[in-house]
CSV table of C-alpha atoms in Angstrom, one decimal:
chain,number,residue,atom,x,y,z
A,43,ASN,CA,118.9,93.4,64.5
A,44,TYR,CA,117.0,90.2,65.0
A,45,GLN,CA,120.1,88.4,66.2
A,46,ASP,CA,120.8,91.1,68.7
A,47,THR,CA,117.2,90.8,70.1
A,48,VAL,CA,117.6,87.0,70.3
A,49,SER,CA,120.9,87.2,72.2
A,50,GLU,CA,119.5,89.8,74.5
A,51,LEU,CA,116.5,87.6,75.3
A,52,GLN,CA,118.8,84.7,76.0
A,53,SER,CA,120.9,86.9,78.3
A,54,LEU,CA,117.8,88.0,80.2
A,55,LYS,CA,116.6,84.4,80.6
A,56,GLN,CA,120.0,83.5,82.0
A,57,GLU,CA,119.8,86.4,84.5
A,58,ILE,CA,116.3,85.3,85.6
A,59,LEU,CA,117.5,81.7,86.2
A,60,ILE,CA,120.5,83.0,88.2
A,61,ASN,CA,118.2,85.2,90.3
A,62,LYS,CA,115.9,82.3,91.0
A,63,PHE,CA,118.9,80.2,92.1
A,64,LEU,CA,120.3,83.0,94.3
A,65,LYS,CA,116.9,83.4,96.0
A,66,LEU,CA,116.6,79.7,96.7
A,67,GLU,CA,120.2,79.6,98.0
A,68,ASN,CA,119.5,82.7,100.2
A,69,ASN,CA,116.4,81.1,101.7
A,70,LYS,CA,118.4,77.9,102.5
A,71,LEU,CA,121.1,80.0,104.2
A,72,ARG,CA,118.5,82.0,106.2
A,73,LYS,CA,117.0,78.7,107.4
A,74,LEU,CA,120.5,77.5,108.5
A,75,ILE,CA,121.1,80.6,110.6
A,76,ASN,CA,117.5,80.6,111.9
A,77,GLU,CA,116.6,84.0,110.3
A,78,SER,CA,113.1,84.3,108.9
A,79,ILE,CA,111.9,87.1,106.8
A,80,GLU,CA,108.3,86.0,106.5
A,81,SER,CA,106.1,88.9,106.6
A,82,LYS,CA,102.7,90.0,105.5
A,83,GLU,CA,102.2,93.4,103.8
A,84,ILE,CA,99.5,95.9,103.9
A,85,LEU,CA,99.0,98.8,101.5
A,86,ALA,CA,98.3,102.2,103.0
A,87,LYS,CA,97.4,105.6,101.6
A,88,VAL,CA,99.4,108.7,102.6
A,89,LEU,CA,97.0,111.2,104.2
A,90,ILE,CA,99.3,114.0,105.4
A,91,ASP,CA,102.9,114.8,104.6
A,92,LYS,CA,104.4,116.6,107.5
A,93,ASN,CA,107.3,118.4,105.8
A,94,SER,CA,109.0,120.8,108.2
A,95,PRO,CA,112.6,121.9,107.6
A,96,PHE,CA,113.9,119.2,110.0
A,97,LEU,CA,111.2,116.6,110.6
A,98,LYS,CA,110.1,114.4,107.7
A,99,SER,CA,107.2,112.1,108.4
A,100,ILE,CA,103.9,111.0,106.9
A,101,ILE,CA,100.6,110.0,108.3
A,102,ILE,CA,99.0,106.8,106.7
A,103,ASN,CA,95.4,105.6,106.8
A,104,LYS,CA,96.1,102.3,108.6
A,105,GLY,CA,96.6,101.6,112.3
A,106,THR,CA,96.2,99.0,115.0
A,107,GLN,CA,92.9,97.9,113.5
A,108,ALA,CA,95.0,96.6,110.4
A,109,GLY,CA,97.6,95.0,112.6
A,110,ILE,CA,100.2,97.8,112.4
A,111,LYS,CA,102.6,98.2,115.4
A,112,LYS,CA,105.2,100.7,116.3
A,113,GLY,CA,108.6,100.0,114.7
A,114,MET,CA,107.3,98.2,111.6
A,115,PRO,CA,109.2,98.9,108.3
A,116,VAL,CA,107.6,100.8,105.5
A,117,THR,CA,108.4,100.4,101.8
A,118,GLN,CA,107.3,101.6,98.4
A,119,ASP,CA,107.9,99.2,95.5
A,120,ASN,CA,110.1,97.1,97.8
A,121,TYR,CA,112.4,100.1,98.5
A,122,LEU,CA,112.8,101.2,102.1
A,123,VAL,CA,111.0,104.4,103.0
A,124,GLY,CA,111.0,104.5,106.8
A,125,ARG,CA,109.4,103.0,109.9
A,126,VAL,CA,106.2,103.4,111.9
A,127,VAL,CA,106.8,105.5,115.0
A,128,GLU,CA,103.3,106.2,116.3
A,129,VAL,CA,100.1,104.1,115.9
A,130,ASN,CA,96.5,105.0,116.5
A,131,TYR,CA,93.4,102.8,115.8
A,132,LEU,CA,92.9,104.1,112.3
A,133,SER,CA,96.2,105.8,111.4
A,134,SER,CA,99.9,105.7,111.9
A,135,ARG,CA,102.9,108.1,111.6
A,136,VAL,CA,105.9,107.0,109.6
A,137,LEU,CA,109.3,108.5,110.2
A,138,LEU,CA,111.1,108.8,106.8
A,139,LEU,CA,114.7,108.0,106.2
A,140,THR,CA,115.4,111.7,105.6
A,141,ASP,CA,114.3,112.8,109.1
A,142,LEU,CA,117.0,114.1,111.5
A,143,ASN,CA,116.0,111.4,114.0
A,144,SER,CA,116.3,108.5,111.5
A,145,ARG,CA,119.3,106.1,112.1
A,146,ILE,CA,119.5,102.7,110.5
A,147,PRO,CA,122.3,100.2,110.1
A,148,VAL,CA,123.1,99.5,106.4
A,149,THR,CA,125.4,97.5,104.3
A,150,LEU,CA,126.9,98.6,101.0
A,151,GLY,CA,129.1,97.4,98.2
A,152,SER,CA,130.2,93.9,97.3
A,153,ASP,CA,132.4,93.7,100.4
A,154,ASN,CA,129.3,94.3,102.6
A,155,ALA,CA,130.8,97.3,104.5
A,156,GLN,CA,128.7,98.3,107.5
A,157,ALA,CA,127.6,101.9,108.2
A,158,ILE,CA,124.8,103.9,109.7
A,159,LEU,CA,122.4,105.8,107.4
A,160,THR,CA,121.4,109.1,109.1
A,161,GLY,CA,118.7,111.5,108.1
A,162,SER,CA,120.0,115.0,107.4
A,163,ALA,CA,116.8,116.9,106.7
A,164,THR,CA,117.8,117.1,103.1
A,165,ARG,CA,116.8,114.9,100.1
A,166,ASN,CA,119.8,112.7,100.6
A,167,PRO,CA,120.6,111.0,103.9
A,168,LYS,CA,124.3,110.6,104.8
A,169,LEU,CA,126.5,107.6,105.7
A,170,GLU,CA,128.3,107.6,109.0
A,171,TYR,CA,130.7,105.2,110.8
A,172,LEU,CA,132.1,103.7,107.6
A,173,PRO,CA,135.2,101.5,108.2
A,174,GLU,CA,138.3,103.5,108.8
A,175,ASP,CA,140.2,102.7,105.6
A,176,TYR,CA,137.1,102.3,103.4
A,177,VAL,CA,137.5,103.4,99.8
A,178,PHE,CA,134.3,105.1,99.1
A,179,GLU,CA,132.8,104.8,95.6
A,180,ASP,CA,129.8,106.4,93.9
A,181,GLU,CA,127.0,104.2,92.6
A,182,LEU,CA,127.2,101.5,95.2
A,183,THR,CA,123.8,100.0,96.2
A,184,VAL,CA,122.9,100.5,99.9
A,185,PHE,CA,120.8,97.9,101.6
A,186,ALA,CA,119.3,97.6,105.1
A,187,SER,CA,121.5,95.3,107.1
A,188,GLY,CA,118.8,94.0,109.4
A,189,LYS,CA,121.1,94.2,112.4
A,190,ASP,CA,118.6,96.3,114.3
A,191,GLY,CA,116.0,93.6,114.2
A,192,ILE,CA,113.5,95.9,112.6
A,193,PHE,CA,114.3,96.3,108.9
A,194,ILE,CA,114.5,93.2,106.7
A,195,SER,CA,118.1,92.6,105.7
A,196,GLY,CA,118.7,93.1,102.0
A,197,THR,CA,115.9,95.8,101.5
A,198,PRO,CA,117.3,98.2,98.9
A,199,ILE,CA,117.5,101.9,99.9
A,200,GLY,CA,119.5,103.8,97.3
A,201,LYS,CA,122.9,104.4,95.7
A,202,THR,CA,126.0,106.2,97.1
A,203,ILE,CA,127.0,109.6,95.9
A,204,SER,CA,129.7,111.9,97.2
A,205,ASN,CA,129.1,115.6,97.9
A,206,ALA,CA,132.3,117.2,96.7
A,207,GLU,CA,131.6,120.5,98.4
A,208,LYS,CA,131.2,119.1,101.9
A,209,TYR,CA,133.2,115.8,101.6
A,210,ILE,CA,130.1,114.1,102.8
A,211,LYS,CA,129.1,110.6,101.7
A,212,GLU,CA,125.4,110.6,100.8
A,213,VAL,CA,122.8,108.2,99.6
A,214,LYS,CA,120.4,109.0,96.7
A,215,LEU,CA,117.2,107.2,97.7
A,216,PHE,CA,115.4,105.0,95.2
A,217,VAL,CA,112.1,106.5,96.3
A,218,ASP,CA,111.6,110.3,96.5
A,219,PRO,CA,110.1,110.8,100.0
A,220,ASN,CA,108.3,113.9,98.8
A,221,GLN,CA,106.3,112.0,96.2
A,222,LEU,CA,104.7,109.3,98.3
A,223,SER,CA,101.0,108.5,97.7
A,224,PHE,CA,100.8,104.8,98.7
A,225,VAL,CA,103.2,102.8,100.9
A,226,THR,CA,103.4,99.2,102.1
A,227,VAL,CA,103.8,98.4,105.8
A,228,ASN,CA,105.6,95.0,106.5
A,229,LEU,CA,103.7,93.3,109.3
A,230,ILE,CA,106.7,91.6,110.8
A,231,ASP,CA,106.8,90.0,114.2
A,232,LEU,CA,108.8,92.5,116.2
A,233,ASN,CA,108.5,90.5,119.4
A,234,LYS,CA,110.5,87.5,118.0
A,235,GLU,CA,113.6,86.9,120.0
A,236,LYS,CA,116.9,87.4,118.1
A,237,PHE,CA,120.0,85.4,119.2
């Protein structure tokens, strides 16, 4: 039992070192392609949960006074939740990934297949516009691709699942949008030109 624990500890230490190396390498590559992900974050409390059958949004207790602007991404525990769509002086409305109006570019699988994650007014948003001959698998991690210039590329969203009844490819989100108490708004510079 002791030997198992020691070998597991060694394995975890190796994984930590590999993760550190990959982060450093990723930062170098981002500098090479002139893509910055520097952002400040601000914690906000969810005040109201507007949960109609089709529209899924929340109201948070931070607004322009805290530096929040329309379009900024919103996360919980570093998992993507949605984006700011309306801003007042002391509050903001966040459109959740499950809303019918939500559409974001994503990447999935080890081959980095591109798709669009669309809200379906259900607990699991669906994947659309997958490559024609793409072999869909369950349990693939879905990340924001960052191609829209709003969401930070590599932000985890959820895992793929297939709905056998409807032949729809869905994503089970890492964060339950109906259980949000606090969220983090990423104060990124949305005016920065992208080439």
